[in-house]
Every structure is written in structure tokens, then in C-alpha cells.
Amino acid sequence: MKKLVGAVRTSINAAREKAGAATSGRRRISGIPFILALVMLLGVGMVGVLLFNTRIQDQQRQLDELQASAQRLDYHEAALEQSVDQLGTTDTLGAKAANLGMVPNPNPLVIQMPQGSVNGKPQAADGTAMPGIAVPSTISSATPTYRPASPTPTPTPGAATGTPTASPTEGR
């Protein structure tokens, strides 16, 4: 009986070794497609992240360009508003009116628009009725510059800074 038990054990061990060798090969073979699938998934994910990052950088560049363009347009708008404000000053309008031959009228005629009533008596103006008003004779077609109502003296060099100016006879 001992021989029979030993033979059974030997056959069981041999069967286990055969089964172990067969299952271990299957396990190795079945693990390779899973690893390949993981590597492919990782590669696809990295390519996706790279494309996503490239797209975001391109959109950021476009955003920067549009913001710079908007800032340039804001500066241009501010310059145009300043030009319009300067062209609407009384000095500029008075100079343009003088170039057209207009003179100030001390007796204006005022029409009240909703009622249509007329206030004042129309009189012709000859330009001598308001001697305190200086009428400029010319206006430049370039961008207007600020002209004060009363002329101011031009400072001499060195007077504004407090530094003495050298005279031609000094230092001899």
C-alpha cells in the first residue's frame, strides 16, 4: 500500500508540475496584451496632453495679440477724443469763424425750440461792438495747439532753472 500511495503522490506531483508549467505560461502570455494596452493608453494620453497644451499656447498667443491690439485702439481713441476736445475749444472755434469772415455779435437772437418763440432783436454785427474780444486772423490746418488768451513772456534761458548764463565778455 505504501507503494501505491507513493505512486499516486508521484503522479499527482507530476500532474501538478505539468499544470503549473501550463498555467504559468498562460499567465505570462495573457499579461503581455494587458501591458501593451496600458503602454498604448499611456502613449495616447501623452499625445493628447501635448496637443491640448499646444492648443492652449496658441490661444494664449492670440489672446495676447488681441489685448495688445485693444490697448493700441484705446490709445488711438484717447488721442482722437483729445483732438476733438481741442478742436471744440472757444479759441479754435473763434479762429475758424474769423477765417470764414464771421465776427462776434453782441446782440444774439435766441430761439426757444419747444415753443418756437424768438427772444432778442436781430441786428447786423460789424465786428467793432466788442473791442475786448481778440479775433485771430489765421488758423493752421494742422493739429491745433493751445493758445492762451493773453500773451505770456518767453522765459530767457537759465532764468527758469536759476542757473546763470554766460555773457560773451565773461572769462576774458
PDB file of C-alpha atoms in Angstrom:
ATOM      1  CA  MET A   1       0.000   0.000   0.000  1.00  0.00           C
ATOM      2  CA  LYS A   2       2.849   2.241   0.715  1.00  0.00           C
ATOM      3  CA  LYS A   3       3.996   1.698  -2.813  1.00  0.00           C
ATOM      4  CA  LEU A   4       0.557   2.561  -4.139  1.00  0.00           C
ATOM      5  CA  VAL A   5       0.359   5.738  -2.054  1.00  0.00           C
ATOM      6  CA  GLY A   6       3.859   6.729  -3.184  1.00  0.00           C
ATOM      7  CA  ALA A   7       2.961   6.124  -6.850  1.00  0.00           C
ATOM      8  CA  VAL A   8      -0.200   8.233  -6.536  1.00  0.00           C
ATOM      9  CA  ARG A   9       1.746  11.005  -4.894  1.00  0.00           C
ATOM     10  CA  THR A  10       4.332  10.898  -7.643  1.00  0.00           C
ATOM     11  CA  SER A  11       1.659  11.033 -10.350  1.00  0.00           C
ATOM     12  CA  ILE A  12      -0.136  13.885  -8.548  1.00  0.00           C
ATOM     13  CA  ASN A  13       3.109  15.843  -8.251  1.00  0.00           C
ATOM     14  CA  ALA A  14       3.887  15.234 -11.923  1.00  0.00           C
ATOM     15  CA  ALA A  15       0.381  16.383 -12.862  1.00  0.00           C
ATOM     16  CA  ARG A  16       0.775  19.483 -10.702  1.00  0.00           C
ATOM     17  CA  GLU A  17       4.092  20.311 -12.316  1.00  0.00           C
ATOM     18  CA  LYS A  18       2.544  19.932 -15.770  1.00  0.00           C
ATOM     19  CA  ALA A  19      -0.437  22.039 -14.796  1.00  0.00           C
ATOM     20  CA  GLY A  20       1.830  24.650 -13.176  1.00  0.00           C
ATOM     21  CA  ALA A  21       4.019  24.917 -16.247  1.00  0.00           C
ATOM     22  CA  ALA A  22       0.985  25.259 -18.494  1.00  0.00           C
ATOM     23  CA  THR A  23      -0.737  27.867 -16.306  1.00  0.00           C
ATOM     24  CA  SER A  24       2.417  29.901 -15.709  1.00  0.00           C
ATOM     25  CA  GLY A  25       2.966  30.178 -19.500  1.00  0.00           C
ATOM     26  CA  ARG A  26      -0.637  31.215 -19.956  1.00  0.00           C
ATOM     27  CA  ARG A  27      -0.291  33.832 -17.271  1.00  0.00           C
ATOM     28  CA  ARG A  28       2.770  35.326 -18.925  1.00  0.00           C
ATOM     29  CA  ILE A  29       1.158  35.295 -22.344  1.00  0.00           C
ATOM     30  CA  SER A  30      -2.113  36.794 -21.078  1.00  0.00           C
ATOM     31  CA  GLY A  31      -0.216  39.612 -19.230  1.00  0.00           C
ATOM     32  CA  ILE A  32       1.553  40.866 -22.379  1.00  0.00           C
ATOM     33  CA  PRO A  33      -1.589  42.225 -24.141  1.00  0.00           C
ATOM     34  CA  PHE A  34      -2.623  43.977 -20.920  1.00  0.00           C
ATOM     35  CA  ILE A  35       0.780  45.660 -20.614  1.00  0.00           C
ATOM     36  CA  LEU A  36       0.707  46.619 -24.303  1.00  0.00           C
ATOM     37  CA  ALA A  37      -2.761  48.095 -23.815  1.00  0.00           C
ATOM     38  CA  LEU A  38      -1.516  50.136 -20.850  1.00  0.00           C
ATOM     39  CA  VAL A  39       1.526  51.380 -22.788  1.00  0.00           C
ATOM     40  CA  MET A  40      -0.673  52.347 -25.745  1.00  0.00           C
ATOM     41  CA  LEU A  41      -3.139  54.095 -23.445  1.00  0.00           C
ATOM     42  CA  LEU A  42      -0.268  55.975 -21.806  1.00  0.00           C
ATOM     43  CA  GLY A  43       1.119  56.982 -25.226  1.00  0.00           C
ATOM     44  CA  VAL A  44      -2.286  58.175 -26.449  1.00  0.00           C
ATOM     45  CA  GLY A  45      -2.721  60.142 -23.214  1.00  0.00           C
ATOM     46  CA  MET A  46       0.670  61.830 -23.615  1.00  0.00           C
ATOM     47  CA  VAL A  47      -0.077  62.756 -27.241  1.00  0.00           C
ATOM     48  CA  GLY A  48      -3.463  64.139 -26.124  1.00  0.00           C
ATOM     49  CA  VAL A  49      -1.847  66.244 -23.397  1.00  0.00           C
ATOM     50  CA  LEU A  50       0.746  67.519 -25.893  1.00  0.00           C
ATOM     51  CA  LEU A  51      -1.961  68.526 -28.399  1.00  0.00           C
ATOM     52  CA  PHE A  52      -4.045  70.129 -25.637  1.00  0.00           C
ATOM     53  CA  ASN A  53      -1.022  72.092 -24.372  1.00  0.00           C
ATOM     54  CA  THR A  54      -0.171  73.257 -27.907  1.00  0.00           C
ATOM     55  CA  ARG A  55      -3.752  74.403 -28.475  1.00  0.00           C
ATOM     56  CA  ILE A  56      -3.780  76.347 -25.188  1.00  0.00           C
ATOM     57  CA  GLN A  57      -0.475  78.062 -26.043  1.00  0.00           C
ATOM     58  CA  ASP A  58      -1.814  79.058 -29.467  1.00  0.00           C
ATOM     59  CA  GLN A  59      -4.956  80.517 -27.921  1.00  0.00           C
ATOM     60  CA  GLN A  60      -2.865  82.364 -25.316  1.00  0.00           C
ATOM     61  CA  ARG A  61      -0.757  83.915 -28.096  1.00  0.00           C
ATOM     62  CA  GLN A  62      -3.914  85.004 -29.919  1.00  0.00           C
ATOM     63  CA  LEU A  63      -5.292  86.458 -26.684  1.00  0.00           C
ATOM     64  CA  ASP A  64      -2.082  88.419 -26.090  1.00  0.00           C
ATOM     65  CA  GLU A  65      -2.198  89.808 -29.648  1.00  0.00           C
ATOM     66  CA  LEU A  66      -5.846  90.822 -29.271  1.00  0.00           C
ATOM     67  CA  GLN A  67      -5.167  92.501 -25.916  1.00  0.00           C
ATOM     68  CA  ALA A  68      -2.244  94.435 -27.413  1.00  0.00           C
ATOM     69  CA  SER A  69      -4.445  95.474 -30.342  1.00  0.00           C
ATOM     70  CA  ALA A  70      -7.201  96.578 -27.951  1.00  0.00           C
ATOM     71  CA  GLN A  71      -4.693  98.632 -25.976  1.00  0.00           C
ATOM     72  CA  ARG A  72      -3.418 100.315 -29.161  1.00  0.00           C
ATOM     73  CA  LEU A  73      -7.009 101.086 -30.150  1.00  0.00           C
ATOM     74  CA  ASP A  74      -7.685 102.535 -26.678  1.00  0.00           C
ATOM     75  CA  TYR A  75      -4.688 104.858 -27.065  1.00  0.00           C
ATOM     76  CA  HIS A  76      -5.845 105.845 -30.540  1.00  0.00           C
ATOM     77  CA  GLU A  77      -9.363 106.527 -29.238  1.00  0.00           C
ATOM     78  CA  ALA A  78      -7.978 108.681 -26.416  1.00  0.00           C
ATOM     79  CA  ALA A  79      -5.874 110.654 -28.913  1.00  0.00           C
ATOM     80  CA  LEU A  80      -8.911 111.201 -31.141  1.00  0.00           C
ATOM     81  CA  GLU A  81     -11.023 112.308 -28.170  1.00  0.00           C
ATOM     82  CA  GLN A  82      -8.302 114.754 -27.153  1.00  0.00           C
ATOM     83  CA  SER A  83      -8.157 116.113 -30.699  1.00  0.00           C
ATOM     84  CA  VAL A  84     -11.946 116.543 -30.797  1.00  0.00           C
ATOM     85  CA  ASP A  85     -11.892 118.266 -27.392  1.00  0.00           C
ATOM     86  CA  GLN A  86      -9.170 120.621 -28.542  1.00  0.00           C
ATOM     87  CA  LEU A  87     -10.955 121.397 -31.810  1.00  0.00           C
ATOM     88  CA  GLY A  88     -14.061 122.295 -29.806  1.00  0.00           C
ATOM     89  CA  THR A  89     -12.374 124.934 -27.651  1.00  0.00           C
ATOM     90  CA  THR A  90     -13.551 128.515 -27.940  1.00  0.00           C
ATOM     91  CA  ASP A  91     -10.161 129.670 -29.210  1.00  0.00           C
ATOM     92  CA  THR A  92     -10.172 127.182 -32.074  1.00  0.00           C
ATOM     93  CA  LEU A  93     -13.817 127.797 -32.944  1.00  0.00           C
ATOM     94  CA  GLY A  94     -13.246 131.583 -32.822  1.00  0.00           C
ATOM     95  CA  ALA A  95     -10.244 131.307 -35.148  1.00  0.00           C
ATOM     96  CA  LYS A  96     -12.186 129.159 -37.608  1.00  0.00           C
ATOM     97  CA  ALA A  97     -15.099 131.597 -37.510  1.00  0.00           C
ATOM     98  CA  ALA A  98     -12.744 134.516 -38.133  1.00  0.00           C
ATOM     99  CA  ASN A  99     -11.260 132.694 -41.143  1.00  0.00           C
ATOM    100  CA  LEU A 100     -14.788 132.401 -42.521  1.00  0.00           C
ATOM    101  CA  GLY A 101     -15.303 136.163 -42.068  1.00  0.00           C
ATOM    102  CA  MET A 102     -17.534 135.912 -39.009  1.00  0.00           C
ATOM    103  CA  VAL A 103     -17.420 138.472 -36.197  1.00  0.00           C
ATOM    104  CA  PRO A 104     -18.799 138.331 -32.627  1.00  0.00           C
ATOM    105  CA  ASN A 105     -22.368 139.600 -32.249  1.00  0.00           C
ATOM    106  CA  PRO A 106     -23.223 141.426 -29.005  1.00  0.00           C
ATOM    107  CA  ASN A 107     -26.976 141.141 -29.712  1.00  0.00           C
ATOM    108  CA  PRO A 108     -27.714 137.472 -30.361  1.00  0.00           C
ATOM    109  CA  LEU A 109     -31.102 136.194 -31.399  1.00  0.00           C
ATOM    110  CA  VAL A 110     -32.264 133.208 -29.285  1.00  0.00           C
ATOM    111  CA  ILE A 111     -34.998 130.847 -30.437  1.00  0.00           C
ATOM    112  CA  GLN A 112     -36.740 128.724 -27.783  1.00  0.00           C
ATOM    113  CA  MET A 113     -37.187 125.396 -29.579  1.00  0.00           C
ATOM    114  CA  PRO A 114     -40.172 123.750 -27.895  1.00  0.00           C
ATOM    115  CA  GLN A 115     -42.311 126.895 -28.105  1.00  0.00           C
ATOM    116  CA  GLY A 116     -40.706 128.440 -31.185  1.00  0.00           C
ATOM    117  CA  SER A 117     -40.598 131.874 -29.540  1.00  0.00           C
ATOM    118  CA  VAL A 118     -37.908 134.359 -30.531  1.00  0.00           C
ATOM    119  CA  ASN A 119     -36.013 136.332 -27.858  1.00  0.00           C
ATOM    120  CA  GLY A 120     -33.954 139.350 -28.835  1.00  0.00           C
ATOM    121  CA  LYS A 121     -33.834 141.682 -31.787  1.00  0.00           C
ATOM    122  CA  PRO A 122     -31.628 140.708 -34.732  1.00  0.00           C
ATOM    123  CA  GLN A 123     -29.012 143.292 -35.636  1.00  0.00           C
ATOM    124  CA  ALA A 124     -26.132 143.173 -38.049  1.00  0.00           C
ATOM    125  CA  ALA A 125     -22.683 142.917 -36.449  1.00  0.00           C
ATOM    126  CA  ASP A 126     -19.768 144.892 -37.833  1.00  0.00           C
ATOM    127  CA  GLY A 127     -17.056 143.425 -35.543  1.00  0.00           C
ATOM    128  CA  THR A 128     -16.340 146.627 -33.626  1.00  0.00           C
ATOM    129  CA  ALA A 129     -19.047 146.299 -30.971  1.00  0.00           C
ATOM    130  CA  MET A 130     -16.930 144.030 -28.725  1.00  0.00           C
ATOM    131  CA  PRO A 131     -13.437 145.547 -28.590  1.00  0.00           C
ATOM    132  CA  GLY A 132     -12.238 143.267 -25.739  1.00  0.00           C
ATOM    133  CA  ILE A 133     -12.528 140.147 -27.869  1.00  0.00           C
ATOM    134  CA  ALA A 134      -9.462 139.329 -29.900  1.00  0.00           C
ATOM    135  CA  VAL A 135     -10.311 137.694 -33.197  1.00  0.00           C
ATOM    136  CA  PRO A 136      -7.496 135.554 -34.546  1.00  0.00           C
ATOM    137  CA  SER A 137      -6.838 136.128 -38.192  1.00  0.00           C
ATOM    138  CA  THR A 138      -5.463 132.720 -39.166  1.00  0.00           C
ATOM    139  CA  ILE A 139      -5.744 129.139 -38.103  1.00  0.00           C
ATOM    140  CA  SER A 140      -3.436 126.312 -39.030  1.00  0.00           C
ATOM    141  CA  SER A 141      -4.774 123.223 -40.748  1.00  0.00           C
ATOM    142  CA  ALA A 142      -2.522 121.017 -38.608  1.00  0.00           C
ATOM    143  CA  THR A 143      -3.460 119.742 -35.189  1.00  0.00           C
ATOM    144  CA  PRO A 144      -4.421 122.773 -33.122  1.00  0.00           C
ATOM    145  CA  THR A 145      -2.214 123.844 -30.282  1.00  0.00           C
ATOM    146  CA  TYR A 146      -3.212 125.593 -27.091  1.00  0.00           C
ATOM    147  CA  ARG A 147      -3.014 129.364 -27.330  1.00  0.00           C
ATOM    148  CA  PRO A 148      -3.536 131.336 -24.115  1.00  0.00           C
ATOM    149  CA  ALA A 149      -5.870 134.334 -24.246  1.00  0.00           C
ATOM    150  CA  SER A 150      -3.190 136.753 -23.052  1.00  0.00           C
ATOM    151  CA  PRO A 151       0.352 136.539 -24.356  1.00  0.00           C
ATOM    152  CA  THR A 152       2.931 135.430 -21.799  1.00  0.00           C
ATOM    153  CA  PRO A 153       6.574 136.456 -21.926  1.00  0.00           C
ATOM    154  CA  THR A 154       9.003 133.794 -23.091  1.00  0.00           C
ATOM    155  CA  PRO A 155      11.477 132.950 -20.312  1.00  0.00           C
ATOM    156  CA  THR A 156      15.130 133.506 -21.031  1.00  0.00           C
ATOM    157  CA  PRO A 157      17.459 130.504 -20.871  1.00  0.00           C
ATOM    158  CA  GLY A 158      18.718 129.946 -17.359  1.00  0.00           C
ATOM    159  CA  ALA A 159      16.025 132.129 -15.768  1.00  0.00           C
ATOM    160  CA  ALA A 160      13.657 129.242 -15.137  1.00  0.00           C
ATOM    161  CA  THR A 161      16.322 126.916 -13.744  1.00  0.00           C
ATOM    162  CA  GLY A 162      18.181 129.517 -11.716  1.00  0.00           C
ATOM    163  CA  THR A 163      21.483 128.815 -13.441  1.00  0.00           C
ATOM    164  CA  PRO A 164      23.472 131.837 -14.566  1.00  0.00           C
ATOM    165  CA  THR A 165      24.014 132.323 -18.264  1.00  0.00           C
ATOM    166  CA  ALA A 166      27.432 133.182 -19.570  1.00  0.00           C
ATOM    167  CA  SER A 167      27.883 136.504 -21.275  1.00  0.00           C
ATOM    168  CA  PRO A 168      30.289 136.917 -24.207  1.00  0.00           C
ATOM    169  CA  THR A 169      32.646 139.136 -22.168  1.00  0.00           C
ATOM    170  CA  GLU A 170      32.924 136.775 -19.189  1.00  0.00           C
ATOM    171  CA  GLY A 171      36.053 134.695 -18.758  1.00  0.00           C
ATOM    172  CA  ARG A 172      38.499 137.101 -20.518  1.00  0.00           C
TER     173      ARG A 172
END
